[in-house]
Amino acid sequence: MTVTVETGQWQLDATASSVGIRHKTMWGLVTVKGAFGSLGGRGEIRTDGSAVGTLTLDVTSLDTKSAKRDTHLRSEHFFDADHHPEITFEARSAELRDGDQVHVVGQLTVRGISRPLSLTARVTDREATGLTLDTEFGVDREQFGMGWNQLGMIRGRTTVTATLRFTRATA
């Protein structure tokens, strides 16, 4: 049985959603993991079945289980949270393809620097009142002005993982 997802406005359910990061450090020997504790978002499913939306992450809510590291990540060396408190992803086009695959084209803004980003998400749950998407993709942090790399310890791309639950927006 196929569940039809209604057109209209949808809102991110932050309590049922998560966004995390993974990055190799210490010359690739250690994987640092973190999660954003505060996120928000909204979306619209259009009559043609495509969708658009925005996801916002509070930079200061990133938790890597190390207060000293988290303070450094909020500094001007990385996210510069004092000047750029949010990370945003604006989905300009999202289309369901190949059953449960969603092709998303959008723009990621980190530290006030915007770059195009395309990714594939997978619909893992679809109901009349809710929709869950899972995705994983890589980001080159240097493209966003985060080139700090003491002694060459940090190499490669940062992996972003997300589980996003959207529910019908109430009027």
mmCIF file of C-alpha atoms in Angstrom:
data_model
loop_
_atom_site.group_PDB
_atom_site.id
_atom_site.type_symbol
_atom_site.label_atom_id
_atom_site.label_comp_id
_atom_site.label_asym_id
_atom_site.label_seq_id
_atom_site.Cartn_x
_atom_site.Cartn_y
_atom_site.Cartn_z
ATOM 1 C CA MET A 1 0.000 0.000 0.000
ATOM 2 C CA THR A 2 1.389 3.396 -1.012
ATOM 3 C CA VAL A 3 0.784 6.284 1.359
ATOM 4 C CA THR A 4 0.146 9.616 -0.331
ATOM 5 C CA VAL A 5 1.967 12.522 1.241
ATOM 6 C CA GLU A 6 -0.144 15.670 1.190
ATOM 7 C CA THR A 7 0.904 18.855 -0.513
ATOM 8 C CA GLY A 8 1.348 21.910 1.665
ATOM 9 C CA GLN A 9 3.452 23.011 4.598
ATOM 10 C CA TRP A 10 5.504 20.623 6.730
ATOM 11 C CA GLN A 11 7.548 21.292 9.864
ATOM 12 C CA LEU A 12 10.659 19.575 11.209
ATOM 13 C CA ASP A 13 10.018 17.569 14.372
ATOM 14 C CA ALA A 14 13.262 18.399 16.196
ATOM 15 C CA THR A 15 12.596 15.819 18.921
ATOM 16 C CA ALA A 16 12.512 13.013 16.332
ATOM 17 C CA SER A 17 15.364 14.377 14.172
ATOM 18 C CA SER A 18 19.152 14.395 14.454
ATOM 19 C CA VAL A 19 22.143 15.862 12.618
ATOM 20 C CA GLY A 20 25.646 14.617 13.381
ATOM 21 C CA ILE A 21 29.180 14.983 12.061
ATOM 22 C CA ARG A 22 32.216 12.682 11.861
ATOM 23 C CA HIS A 23 35.751 13.729 11.012
ATOM 24 C CA LYS A 24 39.102 11.957 11.105
ATOM 25 C CA THR A 25 41.767 13.790 13.104
ATOM 26 C CA MET A 26 45.178 13.023 14.607
ATOM 27 C CA TRP A 27 46.450 12.069 11.126
ATOM 28 C CA GLY A 28 43.429 9.824 10.541
ATOM 29 C CA LEU A 29 43.855 7.789 13.725
ATOM 30 C CA VAL A 30 40.919 9.250 15.686
ATOM 31 C CA THR A 31 37.351 9.873 14.567
ATOM 32 C CA VAL A 32 35.701 12.847 16.242
ATOM 33 C CA LYS A 33 31.908 12.607 16.382
ATOM 34 C CA GLY A 34 29.421 15.268 17.337
ATOM 35 C CA ALA A 35 25.727 16.088 17.190
ATOM 36 C CA PHE A 36 23.754 19.306 16.991
ATOM 37 C CA GLY A 37 21.289 19.546 19.874
ATOM 38 C CA SER A 38 19.229 22.403 18.452
ATOM 39 C CA LEU A 39 17.789 22.294 14.958
ATOM 40 C CA GLY A 40 14.755 23.603 13.152
ATOM 41 C CA GLY A 41 13.250 23.445 9.732
ATOM 42 C CA ARG A 42 10.277 23.616 7.472
ATOM 43 C CA GLY A 43 9.301 22.435 4.041
ATOM 44 C CA GLU A 44 6.638 22.578 1.406
ATOM 45 C CA ILE A 45 5.471 19.752 -0.823
ATOM 46 C CA ARG A 46 4.227 21.263 -4.059
ATOM 47 C CA THR A 47 1.350 20.045 -6.203
ATOM 48 C CA ASP A 48 3.800 18.561 -8.755
ATOM 49 C CA GLY A 49 5.264 16.343 -5.991
ATOM 50 C CA SER A 50 8.539 18.256 -5.672
ATOM 51 C CA ALA A 51 9.550 19.866 -2.401
ATOM 52 C CA VAL A 52 11.545 22.826 -1.071
ATOM 53 C CA GLY A 53 12.615 23.647 2.467
ATOM 54 C CA THR A 54 15.125 24.943 4.960
ATOM 55 C CA LEU A 55 17.072 23.286 7.774
ATOM 56 C CA THR A 56 18.792 25.404 10.441
ATOM 57 C CA LEU A 57 21.387 24.205 12.978
ATOM 58 C CA ASP A 58 22.466 26.172 16.057
ATOM 59 C CA VAL A 59 26.279 26.112 15.946
ATOM 60 C CA THR A 60 26.572 26.498 19.728
ATOM 61 C CA SER A 61 24.574 23.294 20.221
ATOM 62 C CA LEU A 62 27.289 21.087 18.655
ATOM 63 C CA ASP A 63 28.354 18.538 21.275
ATOM 64 C CA THR A 64 31.412 16.310 20.727
ATOM 65 C CA LYS A 65 31.563 15.174 24.372
ATOM 66 C CA SER A 66 34.632 17.387 24.974
ATOM 67 C CA ALA A 67 33.962 20.901 26.334
ATOM 68 C CA LYS A 68 37.437 22.120 25.358
ATOM 69 C CA ARG A 69 37.063 20.837 21.782
ATOM 70 C CA ASP A 70 33.522 22.242 21.525
ATOM 71 C CA THR A 71 34.778 25.684 22.603
ATOM 72 C CA HIS A 72 37.498 25.488 19.943
ATOM 73 C CA LEU A 73 34.982 24.440 17.274
ATOM 74 C CA ARG A 74 32.855 27.499 18.121
ATOM 75 C CA SER A 75 35.896 29.798 17.795
ATOM 76 C CA GLU A 76 37.014 31.804 14.762
ATOM 77 C CA HIS A 77 39.237 28.852 13.738
ATOM 78 C CA PHE A 78 36.174 26.801 12.814
ATOM 79 C CA PHE A 79 32.494 27.827 12.971
ATOM 80 C CA ASP A 80 33.011 31.386 14.336
ATOM 81 C CA ALA A 81 29.747 31.114 16.274
ATOM 82 C CA ASP A 82 29.953 34.680 17.602
ATOM 83 C CA HIS A 83 29.566 36.019 14.062
ATOM 84 C CA HIS A 84 27.785 33.096 12.391
ATOM 85 C CA PRO A 85 25.547 31.342 14.954
ATOM 86 C CA GLU A 86 23.668 29.193 12.432
ATOM 87 C CA ILE A 87 24.330 26.702 9.678
ATOM 88 C CA THR A 88 21.574 26.573 7.089
ATOM 89 C CA PHE A 89 20.708 24.251 4.257
ATOM 90 C CA GLU A 90 18.176 25.525 1.761
ATOM 91 C CA ALA A 91 16.684 22.750 -0.361
ATOM 92 C CA ARG A 92 15.765 24.421 -3.631
ATOM 93 C CA SER A 93 14.524 21.222 -5.245
ATOM 94 C CA ALA A 94 13.743 17.787 -3.836
ATOM 95 C CA GLU A 95 12.304 15.075 -6.065
ATOM 96 C CA LEU A 96 11.363 11.498 -5.277
ATOM 97 C CA ARG A 97 13.102 9.071 -7.653
ATOM 98 C CA ASP A 98 13.603 5.324 -7.802
ATOM 99 C CA GLY A 99 11.089 4.398 -5.120
ATOM 100 C CA ASP A 100 12.441 5.776 -1.850
ATOM 101 C CA GLN A 101 15.352 7.920 -3.098
ATOM 102 C CA VAL A 102 15.042 11.709 -2.916
ATOM 103 C CA HIS A 103 17.388 13.791 -5.073
ATOM 104 C CA VAL A 104 18.004 17.120 -3.300
ATOM 105 C CA VAL A 105 19.661 20.196 -4.802
ATOM 106 C CA GLY A 106 20.333 23.091 -2.502
ATOM 107 C CA GLN A 107 22.688 25.523 -0.870
ATOM 108 C CA LEU A 108 24.670 25.019 2.346
ATOM 109 C CA THR A 109 25.712 28.135 4.298
ATOM 110 C CA VAL A 110 28.413 27.863 6.976
ATOM 111 C CA ARG A 111 30.292 30.876 8.416
ATOM 112 C CA GLY A 112 28.353 33.128 6.041
ATOM 113 C CA ILE A 113 29.791 31.282 3.021
ATOM 114 C CA SER A 114 27.261 29.601 0.726
ATOM 115 C CA ARG A 115 28.060 26.694 -1.583
ATOM 116 C CA PRO A 116 25.848 24.505 -3.785
ATOM 117 C CA LEU A 117 25.214 21.031 -2.399
ATOM 118 C CA SER A 118 23.431 18.087 -4.001
ATOM 119 C CA LEU A 119 22.677 14.935 -2.055
ATOM 120 C CA THR A 120 20.525 11.864 -2.000
ATOM 121 C CA ALA A 121 18.221 11.124 0.912
ATOM 122 C CA ARG A 122 16.176 8.018 1.529
ATOM 123 C CA VAL A 123 12.576 7.992 2.708
ATOM 124 C CA THR A 124 12.577 5.602 5.669
ATOM 125 C CA ASP A 125 9.057 6.263 6.916
ATOM 126 C CA ARG A 126 6.085 7.704 5.063
ATOM 127 C CA GLU A 127 2.670 8.254 6.613
ATOM 128 C CA ALA A 128 -0.164 10.644 5.850
ATOM 129 C CA THR A 129 0.942 12.848 8.781
ATOM 130 C CA GLY A 130 4.711 12.327 8.769
ATOM 131 C CA LEU A 131 7.769 11.703 6.641
ATOM 132 C CA THR A 132 11.306 10.678 7.683
ATOM 133 C CA LEU A 133 14.406 11.164 5.550
ATOM 134 C CA ASP A 134 17.903 9.748 6.148
ATOM 135 C CA THR A 135 21.026 11.032 4.432
ATOM 136 C CA GLU A 136 24.796 10.958 4.661
ATOM 137 C CA PHE A 137 27.162 13.150 2.645
ATOM 138 C CA GLY A 138 30.632 14.669 2.751
ATOM 139 C CA VAL A 139 31.617 18.327 3.106
ATOM 140 C CA ASP A 140 35.000 19.946 2.504
ATOM 141 C CA ARG A 141 35.318 22.280 5.504
ATOM 142 C CA GLU A 142 37.985 24.375 3.747
ATOM 143 C CA GLN A 143 35.317 25.540 1.247
ATOM 144 C CA PHE A 144 33.667 27.281 4.202
ATOM 145 C CA GLY A 145 36.756 29.038 5.547
ATOM 146 C CA MET A 146 37.619 26.384 8.134
ATOM 147 C CA GLY A 147 41.205 25.705 7.122
ATOM 148 C CA TRP A 148 42.744 25.538 10.613
ATOM 149 C CA ASN A 149 44.903 22.424 10.701
ATOM 150 C CA GLN A 150 47.578 22.376 13.394
ATOM 151 C CA LEU A 151 50.491 20.140 12.407
ATOM 152 C CA GLY A 152 48.427 18.709 9.541
ATOM 153 C CA MET A 153 46.345 16.640 11.982
ATOM 154 C CA ILE A 154 42.986 17.184 10.252
ATOM 155 C CA ARG A 155 42.596 15.832 6.735
ATOM 156 C CA GLY A 156 39.800 14.832 4.438
ATOM 157 C CA ARG A 157 36.128 15.588 4.346
ATOM 158 C CA THR A 158 33.675 15.840 7.195
ATOM 159 C CA THR A 159 30.808 13.359 7.033
ATOM 160 C CA VAL A 160 27.362 14.691 7.880
ATOM 161 C CA THR A 161 24.560 12.301 8.836
ATOM 162 C CA ALA A 162 20.957 13.339 9.274
ATOM 163 C CA THR A 163 17.626 11.789 10.170
ATOM 164 C CA LEU A 164 14.924 14.357 9.578
ATOM 165 C CA ARG A 165 11.289 13.843 10.614
ATOM 166 C CA PHE A 166 8.748 16.204 9.089
ATOM 167 C CA THR A 167 5.113 16.442 10.179
ATOM 168 C CA ARG A 168 2.136 18.289 8.725
ATOM 169 C CA ALA A 169 2.234 21.904 9.831
ATOM 170 C CA THR A 170 -0.832 22.930 11.785
ATOM 171 C CA ALA A 171 -2.512 26.188 10.910
#
